[in-house]
Amino acid sequence: MTIRILPAIGDPDAARAVSSLLHQLPDAEPAPTVADSAALLHALAGAAAQGAGAAAAGAGAPPAAGQPSAVEALPEVVLVHERIGPTPALELIREVALRFPAVGVVLITTDAGPALFSAAMDAGARGIVGLPLGYEELAARVQAAAQWSAGVRVHLGGNPEGAPGPAGTLVTVTGAKGGVGTTVTAVQLALAARAAGRSVALVDLDLQSGDVASYLDVQFRRSVVDLAGIQDISVRVLQDAVHDHHTGLGLLLAPEEGERGEEVDDRAARQIIGALRSRYEVVLVDCGSQMQSANAAAVELADLALLVTTPDVVAVRAAKRQVRLWDRLQIRKAEGTTTVVNRLTRNTEIQPPLVAKATGTQVARTHVPAAFKELQPCVDAGRMQDLDNRSTVKQALCALAGELGLVDAPSARQGRGSHRARPTLTGRKRKAIAPEAAPGSGGIPGQASGAASGAGPGAGARFGARRGSAAASGGQGPFDPSGPYEEG
């Protein structure tokens, strides 16, 4: 949906700055700036009268006051600068809210303190944007005001199709370097979110060497480049560019010709991502490992920015460089980044706490085990959607999706709810200890148990003797009977 915005700004310098940022907003249609309060009220009254007149001409009868036909002609958002005149800004906001209740008003001010915020809310404003203006804050306030306005219009009996959907969750997956499992992580997180019933778009912004199509066995002539030169991405245009995969994912792929990736700049990326977020509940972006303007914009906009690394010195150093690069370019702070450790084993010298200390980022609690043999058949066939549900890698990534909030709690618990369901770092299944072998029960492991583990009877006796002393004295042995699981 296109968001119509009417700026009311008396200061010429502020008007130019606001106009420049508004033209960068996805789905925004800014009107020419009005310079004073009288011009603003005149413009709103004229739009309402024009809409009412058009409806009357079409229906053959004049509409009643406040009918949706007049409301729909009004802009969704009005921006009011604090130095607007001659009517003071707060009084002007109050008058707009009373006369045009379906218009969301946002105040632009240098003083964004709690006192002014409270006064602006009492006057009827839907938000405050502080000066100097920032793209992210302005975009968030405009989007929130537009959604509120659309909801009010639907409540008043307007067109329900005109209401923008809730902004979807944007998750970016970036690799510390090539070959750390970035695309596998992005694909499996998208499949997990889709299996949980969410509408999911998977975007390949690794513009020169993206492999999402190869991992999902897709041949599609459209790509993200086809949306780069379009100013207004409508629903139909988006449907033509997005491939509907049989798994239910919406795929927006990287171009076949890598050199065409230069056509997608940061402005195009922002517009494309905004259009996708208005249609899908979850938007997952594979950013690859090389930073360009497009995927840098995606990381900046992301609700969750994941950085995938493996537990080796080279990859951790690369992750640290990536985090520092984002900080220098003011893309994202280290504390706002979540690192995912892939291919982790118990014997790895670099463990997640060391990764967190080295990079300064948060490390996801869920780690992905090293089990390439499980992945190889699906990778070679180009069908990651066929990965076995019993795969420890898939279970770990499903648990990661639950940790990130991409799936509902019940779905997340399926992969993490018990000792049996949770994958181990070694990929081995857990087995129960026989009741007669429980510590303190007076029994010792039987012959079959000892033979399976490669230990002789003497080893079994020593095992029992070590644990018998504590149990015999009435104390509890090193292993608690209430936790009857051990590594198999």
Coordinates of N, CA, C and O in Angstrom, one line a residue, residues 183 187 204 209-219 253 256 378-385:
T183 N 24.2 -20.0 4.0 CA 23.0 -20.2 3.2 C 22.2 -21.4 3.8 O 21.0 -21.4 3.8
V187 N 18.3 -21.0 4.9 CA 17.3 -21.9 4.3 C 16.6 -22.6 5.4 O 15.3 -22.7 5.4
D204 N 17.7 -13.6 -1.4 CA 19.2 -13.8 -1.6 C 19.8 -12.5 -2.0 O 19.7 -12.1 -3.1
S209 N 27.2 -14.1 -5.8 CA 27.4 -15.5 -5.7 C 26.4 -16.2 -4.9 O 26.7 -17.1 -4.1
G210 N 25.1 -15.8 -5.0 CA 24.1 -16.4 -4.2 C 23.7 -17.8 -4.6 O 23.7 -18.1 -5.8
D211 N 23.4 -18.6 -3.6 CA 23.2 -20.1 -3.9 C 21.9 -20.6 -3.4 O 21.7 -21.8 -3.3
V212 N 21.0 -19.7 -3.0 CA 19.7 -20.1 -2.5 C 18.9 -21.0 -3.6 O 18.4 -22.0 -3.3
A213 N 19.0 -20.6 -4.8 CA 18.3 -21.3 -5.9 C 18.9 -22.7 -6.0 O 18.2 -23.7 -6.2
S214 N 20.2 -22.8 -5.9 CA 20.9 -24.1 -6.0 C 20.5 -25.0 -4.8 O 20.3 -26.3 -5.0
Y215 N 20.4 -24.5 -3.6 CA 20.0 -25.3 -2.5 C 18.6 -25.8 -2.5 O 18.3 -26.7 -1.8
L216 N 17.7 -25.1 -3.2 CA 16.3 -25.4 -3.2 C 15.8 -25.9 -4.6 O 14.6 -26.0 -4.8
D217 N 16.8 -26.2 -5.5 CA 16.4 -26.8 -6.8 C 15.4 -25.9 -7.5 O 14.3 -26.4 -7.9
V218 N 15.8 -24.6 -7.7 CA 14.9 -23.7 -8.3 C 15.5 -23.1 -9.6 O 16.7 -22.8 -9.6
Q219 N 14.8 -23.0 -10.6 CA 15.2 -22.3 -11.9 C 14.1 -21.3 -12.2 O 12.9 -21.7 -12.5
L253 N 15.3 -14.2 -5.6 CA 16.6 -14.8 -5.8 C 17.6 -13.8 -6.3 O 17.3 -12.7 -6.8
E256 N 21.3 -14.3 -12.0 CA 22.2 -15.3 -12.6 C 23.6 -14.7 -13.0 O 24.6 -15.2 -12.9
C378 N 21.6 -34.1 0.6 CA 20.7 -33.0 0.3 C 21.4 -31.9 -0.4 O 20.9 -31.2 -1.4
V379 N 22.6 -31.6 0.0 CA 23.4 -30.5 -0.7 C 23.7 -30.9 -2.1 O 23.6 -30.1 -3.0
D380 N 24.2 -32.2 -2.3 CA 24.5 -32.6 -3.6 C 23.3 -32.7 -4.6 O 23.4 -32.4 -5.8
A381 N 22.1 -33.0 -4.0 CA 20.9 -33.1 -4.8 C 20.3 -31.7 -5.0 O 19.4 -31.5 -5.8
G382 N 20.8 -30.7 -4.2 CA 20.2 -29.4 -4.3 C 18.8 -29.3 -3.7 O 17.9 -28.6 -4.2
R383 N 18.5 -30.1 -2.7 CA 17.2 -30.2 -2.1 C 17.3 -30.2 -0.6 O 17.1 -31.2 0.1
M384 N 17.6 -29.0 0.0 CA 17.7 -28.9 1.4 C 16.4 -29.1 2.1 O 16.4 -29.4 3.3
Q385 N 15.3 -28.9 1.4 CA 14.0 -29.1 2.0 C 13.8 -30.6 2.4 O 12.8 -30.9 3.1

